[in-house]
C-alpha positions as a Python dict, from the first residue, in 0.01 Angstrom:
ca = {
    (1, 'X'): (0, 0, 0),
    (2, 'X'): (44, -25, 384),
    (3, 'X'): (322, -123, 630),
    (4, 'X'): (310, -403, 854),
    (5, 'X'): (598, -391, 1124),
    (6, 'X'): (681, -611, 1379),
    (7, 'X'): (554, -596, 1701),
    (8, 'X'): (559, -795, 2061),
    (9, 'X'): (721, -1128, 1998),
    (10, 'X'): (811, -1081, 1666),
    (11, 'X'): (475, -1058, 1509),
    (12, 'X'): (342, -825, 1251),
    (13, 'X'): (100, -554, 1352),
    (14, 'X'): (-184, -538, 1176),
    (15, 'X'): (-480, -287, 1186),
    (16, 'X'): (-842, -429, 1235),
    (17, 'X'): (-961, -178, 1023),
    (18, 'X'): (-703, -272, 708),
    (19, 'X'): (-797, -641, 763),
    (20, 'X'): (-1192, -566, 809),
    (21, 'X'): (-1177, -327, 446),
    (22, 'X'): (-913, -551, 260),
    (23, 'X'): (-1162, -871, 298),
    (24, 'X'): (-1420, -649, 126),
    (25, 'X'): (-1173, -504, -147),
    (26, 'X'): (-852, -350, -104),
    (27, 'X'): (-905, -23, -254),
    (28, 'X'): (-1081, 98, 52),
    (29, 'X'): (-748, 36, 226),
    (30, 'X'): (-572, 279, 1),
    (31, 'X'): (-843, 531, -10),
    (32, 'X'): (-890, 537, 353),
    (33, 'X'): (-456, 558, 451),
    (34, 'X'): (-372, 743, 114),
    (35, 'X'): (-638, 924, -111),
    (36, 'X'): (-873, 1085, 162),
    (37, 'X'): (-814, 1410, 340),
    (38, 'X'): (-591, 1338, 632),
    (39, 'X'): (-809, 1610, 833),
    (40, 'X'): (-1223, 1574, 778),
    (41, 'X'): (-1227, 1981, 843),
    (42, 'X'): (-885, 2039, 589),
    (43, 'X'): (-941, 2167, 212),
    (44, 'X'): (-739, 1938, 8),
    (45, 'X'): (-791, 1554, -7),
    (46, 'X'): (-1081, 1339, -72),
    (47, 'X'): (-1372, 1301, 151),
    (48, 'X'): (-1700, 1091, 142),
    (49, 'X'): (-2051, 1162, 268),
    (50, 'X'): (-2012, 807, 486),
    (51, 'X'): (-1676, 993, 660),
    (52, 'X'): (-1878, 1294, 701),
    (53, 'X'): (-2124, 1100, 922),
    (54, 'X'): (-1883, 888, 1113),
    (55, 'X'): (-1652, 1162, 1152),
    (56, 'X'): (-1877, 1437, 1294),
    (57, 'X'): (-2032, 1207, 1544),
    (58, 'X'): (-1722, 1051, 1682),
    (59, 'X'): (-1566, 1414, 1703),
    (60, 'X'): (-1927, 1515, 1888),
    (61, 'X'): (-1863, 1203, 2133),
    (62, 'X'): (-1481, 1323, 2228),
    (63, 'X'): (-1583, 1695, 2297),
    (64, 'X'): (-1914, 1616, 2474),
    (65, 'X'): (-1704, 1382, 2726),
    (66, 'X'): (-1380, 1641, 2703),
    (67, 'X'): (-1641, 1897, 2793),
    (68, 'X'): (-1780, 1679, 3092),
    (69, 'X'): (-1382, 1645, 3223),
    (70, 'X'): (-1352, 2006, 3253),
    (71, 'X'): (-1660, 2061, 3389),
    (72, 'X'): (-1855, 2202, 3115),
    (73, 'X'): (-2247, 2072, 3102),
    (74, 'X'): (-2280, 2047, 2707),
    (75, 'X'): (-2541, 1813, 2567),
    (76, 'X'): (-2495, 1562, 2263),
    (77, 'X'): (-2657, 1788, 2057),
    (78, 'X'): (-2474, 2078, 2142),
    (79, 'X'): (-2132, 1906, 2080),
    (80, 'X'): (-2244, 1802, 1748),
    (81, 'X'): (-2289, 2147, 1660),
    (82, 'X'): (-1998, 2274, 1771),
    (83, 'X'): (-1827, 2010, 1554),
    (84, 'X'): (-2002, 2107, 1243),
    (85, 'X'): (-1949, 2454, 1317),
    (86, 'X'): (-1622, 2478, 1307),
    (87, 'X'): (-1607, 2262, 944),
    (88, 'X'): (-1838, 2508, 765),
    (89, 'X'): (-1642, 2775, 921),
    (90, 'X'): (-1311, 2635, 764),
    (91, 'X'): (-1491, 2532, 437),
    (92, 'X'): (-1596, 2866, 422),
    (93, 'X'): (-1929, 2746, 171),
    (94, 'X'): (-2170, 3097, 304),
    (95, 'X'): (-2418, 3158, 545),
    (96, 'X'): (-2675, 3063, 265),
    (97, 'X'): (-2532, 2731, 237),
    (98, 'X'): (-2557, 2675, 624),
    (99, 'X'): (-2919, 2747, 602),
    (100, 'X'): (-2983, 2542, 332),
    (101, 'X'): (-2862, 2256, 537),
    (102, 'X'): (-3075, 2309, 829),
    (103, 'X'): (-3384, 2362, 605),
    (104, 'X'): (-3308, 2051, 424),
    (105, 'X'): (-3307, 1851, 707),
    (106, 'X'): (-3600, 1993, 868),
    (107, 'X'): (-3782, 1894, 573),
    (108, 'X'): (-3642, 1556, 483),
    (109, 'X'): (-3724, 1485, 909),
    (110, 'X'): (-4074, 1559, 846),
    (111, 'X'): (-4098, 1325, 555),
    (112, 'X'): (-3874, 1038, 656),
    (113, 'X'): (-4120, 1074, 1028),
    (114, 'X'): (-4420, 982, 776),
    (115, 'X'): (-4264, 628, 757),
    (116, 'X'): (-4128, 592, 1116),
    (117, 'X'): (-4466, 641, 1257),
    (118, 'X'): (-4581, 373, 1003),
    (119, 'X'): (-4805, 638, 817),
    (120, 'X'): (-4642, 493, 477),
    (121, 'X'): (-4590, 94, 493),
    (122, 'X'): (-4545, -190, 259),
    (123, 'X'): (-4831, -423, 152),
    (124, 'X'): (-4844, -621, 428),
    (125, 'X'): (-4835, -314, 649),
    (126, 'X'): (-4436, -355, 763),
    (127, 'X'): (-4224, -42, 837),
    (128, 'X'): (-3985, -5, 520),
    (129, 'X'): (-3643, -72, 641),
    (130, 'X'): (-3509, 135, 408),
    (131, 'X'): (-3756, 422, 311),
    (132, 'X'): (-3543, 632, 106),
    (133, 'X'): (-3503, 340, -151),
    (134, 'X'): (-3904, 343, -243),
    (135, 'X'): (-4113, 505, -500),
    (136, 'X'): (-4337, 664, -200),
    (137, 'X'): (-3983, 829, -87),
    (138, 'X'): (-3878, 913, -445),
    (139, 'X'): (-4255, 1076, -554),
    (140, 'X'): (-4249, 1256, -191),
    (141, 'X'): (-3875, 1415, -282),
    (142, 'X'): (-3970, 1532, -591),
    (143, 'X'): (-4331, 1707, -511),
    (144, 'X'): (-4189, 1811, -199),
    (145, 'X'): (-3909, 2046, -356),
    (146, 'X'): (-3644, 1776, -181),
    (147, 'X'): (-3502, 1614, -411),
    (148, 'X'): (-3434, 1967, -570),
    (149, 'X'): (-3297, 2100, -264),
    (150, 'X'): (-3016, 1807, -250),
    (151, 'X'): (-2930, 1876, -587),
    (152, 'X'): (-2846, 2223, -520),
    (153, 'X'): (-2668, 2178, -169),
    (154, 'X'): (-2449, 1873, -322),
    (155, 'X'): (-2330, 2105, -607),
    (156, 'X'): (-2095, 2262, -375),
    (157, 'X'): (-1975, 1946, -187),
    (158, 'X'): (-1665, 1930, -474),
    (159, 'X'): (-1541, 2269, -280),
    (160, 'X'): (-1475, 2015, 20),
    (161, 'X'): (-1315, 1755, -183),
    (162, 'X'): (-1592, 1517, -244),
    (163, 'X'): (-1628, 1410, -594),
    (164, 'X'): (-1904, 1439, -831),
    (165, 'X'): (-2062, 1149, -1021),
    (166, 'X'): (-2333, 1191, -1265),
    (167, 'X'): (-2646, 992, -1234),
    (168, 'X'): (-2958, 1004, -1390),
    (169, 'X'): (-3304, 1092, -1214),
    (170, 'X'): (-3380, 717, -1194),
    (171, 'X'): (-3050, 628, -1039),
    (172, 'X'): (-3001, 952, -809),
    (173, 'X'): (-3166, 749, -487),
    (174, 'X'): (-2901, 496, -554),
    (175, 'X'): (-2624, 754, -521),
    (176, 'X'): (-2374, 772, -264),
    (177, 'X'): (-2417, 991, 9),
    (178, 'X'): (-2353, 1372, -81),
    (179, 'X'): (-2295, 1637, 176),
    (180, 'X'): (-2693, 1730, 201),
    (181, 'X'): (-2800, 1401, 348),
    (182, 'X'): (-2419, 1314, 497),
    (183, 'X'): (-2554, 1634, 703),
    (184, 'X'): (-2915, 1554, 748),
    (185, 'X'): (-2825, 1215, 892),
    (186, 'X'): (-2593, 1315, 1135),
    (187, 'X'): (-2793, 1540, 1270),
    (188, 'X'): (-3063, 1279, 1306),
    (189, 'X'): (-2822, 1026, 1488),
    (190, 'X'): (-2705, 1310, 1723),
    (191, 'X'): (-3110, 1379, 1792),
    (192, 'X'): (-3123, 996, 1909),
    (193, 'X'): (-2778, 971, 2116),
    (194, 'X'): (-2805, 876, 2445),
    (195, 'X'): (-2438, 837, 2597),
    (196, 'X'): (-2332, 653, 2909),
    (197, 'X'): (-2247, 873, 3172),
    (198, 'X'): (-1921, 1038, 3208),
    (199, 'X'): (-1835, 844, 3526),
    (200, 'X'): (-1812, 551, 3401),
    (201, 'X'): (-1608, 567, 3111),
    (202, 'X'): (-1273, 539, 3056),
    (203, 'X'): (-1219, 685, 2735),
    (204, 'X'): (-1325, 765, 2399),
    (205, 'X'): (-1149, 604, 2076),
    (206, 'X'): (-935, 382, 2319),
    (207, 'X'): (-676, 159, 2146),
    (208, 'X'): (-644, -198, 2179),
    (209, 'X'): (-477, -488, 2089),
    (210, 'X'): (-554, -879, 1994),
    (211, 'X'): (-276, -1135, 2006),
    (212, 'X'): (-300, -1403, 1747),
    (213, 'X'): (-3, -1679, 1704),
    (214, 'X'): (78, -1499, 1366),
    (215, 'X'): (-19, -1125, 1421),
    (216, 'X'): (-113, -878, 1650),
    (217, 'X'): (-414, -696, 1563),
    (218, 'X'): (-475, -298, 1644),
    (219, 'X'): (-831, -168, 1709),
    (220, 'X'): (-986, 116, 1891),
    (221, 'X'): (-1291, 67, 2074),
    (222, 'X'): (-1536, 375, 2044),
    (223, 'X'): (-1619, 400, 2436),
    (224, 'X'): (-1447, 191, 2692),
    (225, 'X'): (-1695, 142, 3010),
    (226, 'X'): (-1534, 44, 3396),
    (227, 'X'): (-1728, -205, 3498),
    (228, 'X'): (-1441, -278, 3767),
    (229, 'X'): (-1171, -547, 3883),
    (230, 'X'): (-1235, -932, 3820),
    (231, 'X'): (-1038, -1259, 3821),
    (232, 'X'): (-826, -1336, 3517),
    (233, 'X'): (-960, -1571, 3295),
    (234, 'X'): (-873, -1917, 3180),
    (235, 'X'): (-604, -2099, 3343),
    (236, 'X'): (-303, -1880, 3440),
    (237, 'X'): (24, -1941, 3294),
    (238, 'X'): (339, -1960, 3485),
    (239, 'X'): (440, -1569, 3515),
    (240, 'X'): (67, -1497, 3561),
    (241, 'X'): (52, -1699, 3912),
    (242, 'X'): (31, -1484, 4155),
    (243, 'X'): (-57, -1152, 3972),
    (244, 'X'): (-377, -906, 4062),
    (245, 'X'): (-686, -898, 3940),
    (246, 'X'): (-765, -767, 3587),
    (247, 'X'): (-964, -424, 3493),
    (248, 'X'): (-1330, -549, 3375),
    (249, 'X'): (-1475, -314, 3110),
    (250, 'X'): (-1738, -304, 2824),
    (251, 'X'): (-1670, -186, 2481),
    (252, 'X'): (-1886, -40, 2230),
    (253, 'X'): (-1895, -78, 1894),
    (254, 'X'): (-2041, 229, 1705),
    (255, 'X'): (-2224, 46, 1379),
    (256, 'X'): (-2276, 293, 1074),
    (257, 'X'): (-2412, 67, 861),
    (258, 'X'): (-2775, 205, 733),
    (259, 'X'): (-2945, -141, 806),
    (260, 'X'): (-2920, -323, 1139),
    (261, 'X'): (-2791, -674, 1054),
    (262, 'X'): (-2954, -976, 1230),
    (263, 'X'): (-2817, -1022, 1557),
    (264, 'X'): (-2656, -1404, 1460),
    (265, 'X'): (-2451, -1167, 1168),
    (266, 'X'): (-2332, -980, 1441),
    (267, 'X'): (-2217, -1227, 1622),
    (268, 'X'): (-2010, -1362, 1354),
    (269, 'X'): (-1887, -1011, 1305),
    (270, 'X'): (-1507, -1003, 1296),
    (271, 'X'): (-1511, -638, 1450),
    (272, 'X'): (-1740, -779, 1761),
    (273, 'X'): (-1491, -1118, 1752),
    (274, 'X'): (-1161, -877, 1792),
    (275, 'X'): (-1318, -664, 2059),
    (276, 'X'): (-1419, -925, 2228),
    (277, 'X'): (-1102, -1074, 2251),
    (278, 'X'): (-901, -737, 2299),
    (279, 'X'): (-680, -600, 2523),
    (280, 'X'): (-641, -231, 2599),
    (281, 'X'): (-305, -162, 2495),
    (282, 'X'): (-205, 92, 2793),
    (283, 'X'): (-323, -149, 3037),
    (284, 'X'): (-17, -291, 3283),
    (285, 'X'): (-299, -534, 3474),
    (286, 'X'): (-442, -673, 3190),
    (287, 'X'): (-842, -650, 3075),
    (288, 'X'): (-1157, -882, 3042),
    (289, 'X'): (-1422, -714, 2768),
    (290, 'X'): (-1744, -840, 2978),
    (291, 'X'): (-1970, -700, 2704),
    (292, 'X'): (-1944, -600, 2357),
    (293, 'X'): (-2205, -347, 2289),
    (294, 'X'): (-2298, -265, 1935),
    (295, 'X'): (-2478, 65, 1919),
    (296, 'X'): (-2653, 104, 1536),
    (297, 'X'): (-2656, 465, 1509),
    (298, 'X'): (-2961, 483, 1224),
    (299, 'X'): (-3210, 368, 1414),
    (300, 'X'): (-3057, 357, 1787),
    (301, 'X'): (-3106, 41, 1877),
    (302, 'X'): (-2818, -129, 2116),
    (303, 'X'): (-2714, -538, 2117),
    (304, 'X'): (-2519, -644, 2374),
    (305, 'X'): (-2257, -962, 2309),
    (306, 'X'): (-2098, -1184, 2561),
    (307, 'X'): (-1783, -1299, 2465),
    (308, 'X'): (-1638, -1567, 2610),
    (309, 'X'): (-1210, -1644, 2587),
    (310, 'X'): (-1090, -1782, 2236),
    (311, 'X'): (-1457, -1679, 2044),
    (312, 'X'): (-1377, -1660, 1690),
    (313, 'X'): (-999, -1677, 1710),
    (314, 'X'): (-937, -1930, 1415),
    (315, 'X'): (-1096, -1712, 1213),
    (316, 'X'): (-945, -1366, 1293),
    (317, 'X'): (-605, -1592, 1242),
    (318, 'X'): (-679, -1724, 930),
    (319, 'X'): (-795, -1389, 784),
    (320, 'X'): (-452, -1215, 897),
    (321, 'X'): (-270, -1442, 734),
    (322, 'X'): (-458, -1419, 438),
    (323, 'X'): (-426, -1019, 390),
    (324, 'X'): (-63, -1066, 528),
    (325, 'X'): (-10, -1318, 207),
    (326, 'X'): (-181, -1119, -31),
    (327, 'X'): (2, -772, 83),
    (328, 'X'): (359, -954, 28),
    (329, 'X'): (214, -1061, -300),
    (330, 'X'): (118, -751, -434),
    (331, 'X'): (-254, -936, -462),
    (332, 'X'): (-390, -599, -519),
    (333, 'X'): (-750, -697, -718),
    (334, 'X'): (-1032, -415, -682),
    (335, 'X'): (-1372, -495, -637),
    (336, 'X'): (-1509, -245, -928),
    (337, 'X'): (-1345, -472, -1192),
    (338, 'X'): (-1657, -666, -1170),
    (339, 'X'): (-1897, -351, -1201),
    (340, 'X'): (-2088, -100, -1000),
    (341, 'X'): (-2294, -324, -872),
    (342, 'X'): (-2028, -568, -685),
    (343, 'X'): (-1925, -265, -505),
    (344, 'X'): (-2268, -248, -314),
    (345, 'X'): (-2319, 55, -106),
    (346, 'X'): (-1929, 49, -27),
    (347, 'X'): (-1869, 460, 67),
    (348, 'X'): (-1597, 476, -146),
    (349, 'X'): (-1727, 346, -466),
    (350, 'X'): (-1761, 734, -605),
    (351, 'X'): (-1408, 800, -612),
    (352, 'X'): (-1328, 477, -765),
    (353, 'X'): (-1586, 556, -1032),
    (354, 'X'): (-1523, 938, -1074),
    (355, 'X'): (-1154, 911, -1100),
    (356, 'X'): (-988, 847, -1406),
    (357, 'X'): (-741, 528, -1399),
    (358, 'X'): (-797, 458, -1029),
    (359, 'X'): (-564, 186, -1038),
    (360, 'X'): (-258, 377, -1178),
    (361, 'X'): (-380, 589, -871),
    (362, 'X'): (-419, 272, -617),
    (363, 'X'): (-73, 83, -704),
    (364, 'X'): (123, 290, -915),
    (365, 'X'): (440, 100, -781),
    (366, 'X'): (292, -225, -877),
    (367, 'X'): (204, -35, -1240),
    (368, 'X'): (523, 92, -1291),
    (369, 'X'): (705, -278, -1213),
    (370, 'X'): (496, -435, -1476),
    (371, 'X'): (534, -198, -1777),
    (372, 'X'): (913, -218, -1666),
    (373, 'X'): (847, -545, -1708),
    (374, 'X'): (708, -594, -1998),
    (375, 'X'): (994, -378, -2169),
    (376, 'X'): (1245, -589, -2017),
    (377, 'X'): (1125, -871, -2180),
    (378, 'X'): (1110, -695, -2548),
    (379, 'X'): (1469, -608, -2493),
    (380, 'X'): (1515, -1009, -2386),
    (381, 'X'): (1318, -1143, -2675),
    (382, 'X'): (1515, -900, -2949),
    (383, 'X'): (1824, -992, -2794),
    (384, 'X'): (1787, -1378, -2783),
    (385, 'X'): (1629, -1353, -3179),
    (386, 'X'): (1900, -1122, -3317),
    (387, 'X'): (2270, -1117, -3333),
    (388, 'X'): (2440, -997, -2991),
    (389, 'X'): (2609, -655, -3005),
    (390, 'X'): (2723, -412, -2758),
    (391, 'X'): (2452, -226, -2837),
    (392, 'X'): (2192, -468, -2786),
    (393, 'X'): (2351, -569, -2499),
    (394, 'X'): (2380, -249, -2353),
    (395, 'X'): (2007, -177, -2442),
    (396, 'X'): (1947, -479, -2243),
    (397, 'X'): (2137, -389, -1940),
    (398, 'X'): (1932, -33, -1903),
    (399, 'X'): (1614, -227, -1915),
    (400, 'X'): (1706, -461, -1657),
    (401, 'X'): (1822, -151, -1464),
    (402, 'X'): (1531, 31, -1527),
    (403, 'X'): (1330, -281, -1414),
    (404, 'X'): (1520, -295, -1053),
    (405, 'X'): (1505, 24, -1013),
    (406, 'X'): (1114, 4, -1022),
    (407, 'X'): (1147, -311, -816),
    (408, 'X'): (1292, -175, -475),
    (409, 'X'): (1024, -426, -303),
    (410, 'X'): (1047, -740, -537),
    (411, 'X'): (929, -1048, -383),
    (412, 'X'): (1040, -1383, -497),
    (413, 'X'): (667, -1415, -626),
    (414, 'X'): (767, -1129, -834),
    (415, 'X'): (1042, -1288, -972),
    (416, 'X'): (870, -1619, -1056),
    (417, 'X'): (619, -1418, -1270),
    (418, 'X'): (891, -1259, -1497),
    (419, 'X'): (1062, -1583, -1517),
    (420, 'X'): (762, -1752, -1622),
    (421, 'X'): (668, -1472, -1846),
    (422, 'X'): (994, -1521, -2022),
    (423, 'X'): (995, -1894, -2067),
    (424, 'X'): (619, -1877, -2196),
    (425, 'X'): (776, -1610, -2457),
    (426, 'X'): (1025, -1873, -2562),
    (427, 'X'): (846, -2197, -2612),
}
């Protein structure tokens, strides 16, 4: 599925990301490396609504601070346009598409500012924390000419490479996010960005690095802050005595998720544990993350974390070694064998569910070894039964050939299971 090679020491690299989306199913792991568009603005490959979002805003976040370097005074705003811009332009979808867009989310701001203001609440007069999944939201779409509008706009989004997944009217606020509201909300988090000023950070999409005992994890940090020199921390080893000061700098964490989670969740978070503990890669002095600051893009709000040396390192160790296992395994189980609805609001659950055979698609190496497999133990069963011939034999031979030949990666846990296979064919 993906490589792990070895790093500092000896140790596998691992990326944050794999680890973080492998824990949740490993699927999203394949889609993300090998089944979506390796550009966001290309024509061919698979996209999602969620990538859209992320995407657009953390392309808006590099030019608005490139801009700033060269001297150029472009707001957030304007960098996020500039960004979208140049995808329609390569998509090539019409001018009347492009309007579409902006009238769609001019009208679904207007509605969705009904709620904000707390104009629409829940019975005990709470804002909804999700509007968009009420019946208020779902009669307002439809008398509003909305819902209609959507419809229309994501009937073009397969021209981009985003699939299509039919859904009735009762189910289509469920859906996963098309290119209509993928648009709408991006424009909405770029209306509420506020970022830190350009003198003070360092860069944008910054990689880092966590050393474990087993594994050295790779992250990048969204926006890296100076927040100056400092002592080292903990008790210096022996080639550390003596040595300068380390950079002191504040990471952010860009949080996508539609829902704020609870600020203990956060804490627990295995993204906010790894930054916390990271190192910038490129760094000869060495670093000390001060803060960890997660910045939910929805609804704007900012939560700061202080880590402190060692936070949460059993269990970013214990996780690594548990996707390391299960990638040398071939452990390869999807999520969406136990239905739609264990896939939650995952982003990529509409390819999974529009394709057809999405695990031929997902592991076809892994597919391929076992119906070698299972012919090479037809061939072994006929010729143990029957009377030996050259031409059973030589039958036999081509199957185990074929079999190796599908195996270049075999692990001994392979092995074991076609052993076992056979002897539970004999007895």
């Amino acid at each position: 599925m993906f490589g792990m090679v070895k790093g500092a020491q000896g140790k596998l690299q691992l990326e944050l990301e794999d680890m973080w989306d492998w824990a949740f199913c490993p699927v999203r792991v394949w889609w993300r490396r090998t089944g979506l568009a390796p550009d966001v603005s290309g024509l061919s490959g698979h996209r999602t609504g969620e990538r859209l979002v992320r995407e657009s805003i953390l392309s808006a976040v590099r030019v608005f601070y490139e801009a700033a370097r060269r001297g150029r005074g472009l707001t957030f705003g304007e960098s996020l346009g500039l960004v979208w811009k140049r995808w329609l332009d390569t998509w090539g979808l019409g001018e009347e598409v492009i309007r579409s867009l902006i009238d769609y989310h001019q009208l679904r701001r207007a509605l969705l500012q009904r709620f904000e203001e707390g104009s629409i609440t829940d019975r005990e007069g709470r804002k909804y924390k999700r509007p968009r999944w009420t019946r208020y939201w779902r009669e307002m779409s439809e008398t509003s000419g909305l819902s209609m509008r959507r419809k229309a706009i994501d009937g073009y989004q397969h021209k981009i490479g985003m699939a299509r997944l039919e859904m009735t009217d009762g189910e289509a606020y469920q859906a996963p996010l098309g290119l209509a509201d993928a648009f709408a909300d991006s424009m909405d988090i770029g209306n509420r960005m506020r970022p830190p000023e350009p003198q003070s950070v360092l860069g944008v999409g910054v990689p880092m690095v966590v050393d474990l005992p087993s594994a050295q994890l790779h992250l990048r940090a969204e926006l890296v802050r100076n927040l100056g020199t400092g002592k080292r921390p903990g008790r210096p080893s022996k080639d550390e005595r003596g040595v300068g000061d380390v950079q002191k700098v504040e990471v952010t964490l860009m949080l996508f998720d539609e829902v704020l989670p609870a600020p203990y969740s956060l804490a627990r978070d295995l993204r906010v544990l790894a930054l916390g503990q990271a190192q910038l890669l490129e760094s000869a002095a060495g670093t000390k993350v001060e803060g960890v600051n997660v910045l939910h893009m929805h609804s704007g709000e900012q939560q700061e974390f202080r880590p402190q040396l060692g936070d949460g390192a059993e269990s970013l160790e214990s996780l690594a070694r548990a996707v390391i296992t299960g990638i040398r395994g071939g452990a390869y189980v999807p999520r969406m064998v136990c239905g739609w609805q264990a896939c939650g609001d995952c982003e990529y659950r509409i390819l999974c569910y529009a394709e057809a055979g999405v695990m031929e698609l997902f592991n076809p190496p892994l597919m391929a070894q076992i119906d070698a497999a299972q012919s090479l133990s037809e061939k072994v069963r006929g010729f143990v039964h029957a009377k030996h011939s050259a031409r059973t034999s030589g039958e036999l031979l081509k199957s185990f050939l074929e079999f190796m030949t599908t195996s270049p990666g075999l692990t001994p846990e392979g092995a074991l299971w076609m052993i076992e296979n056979l002897e539970a064919e004999q007895a």
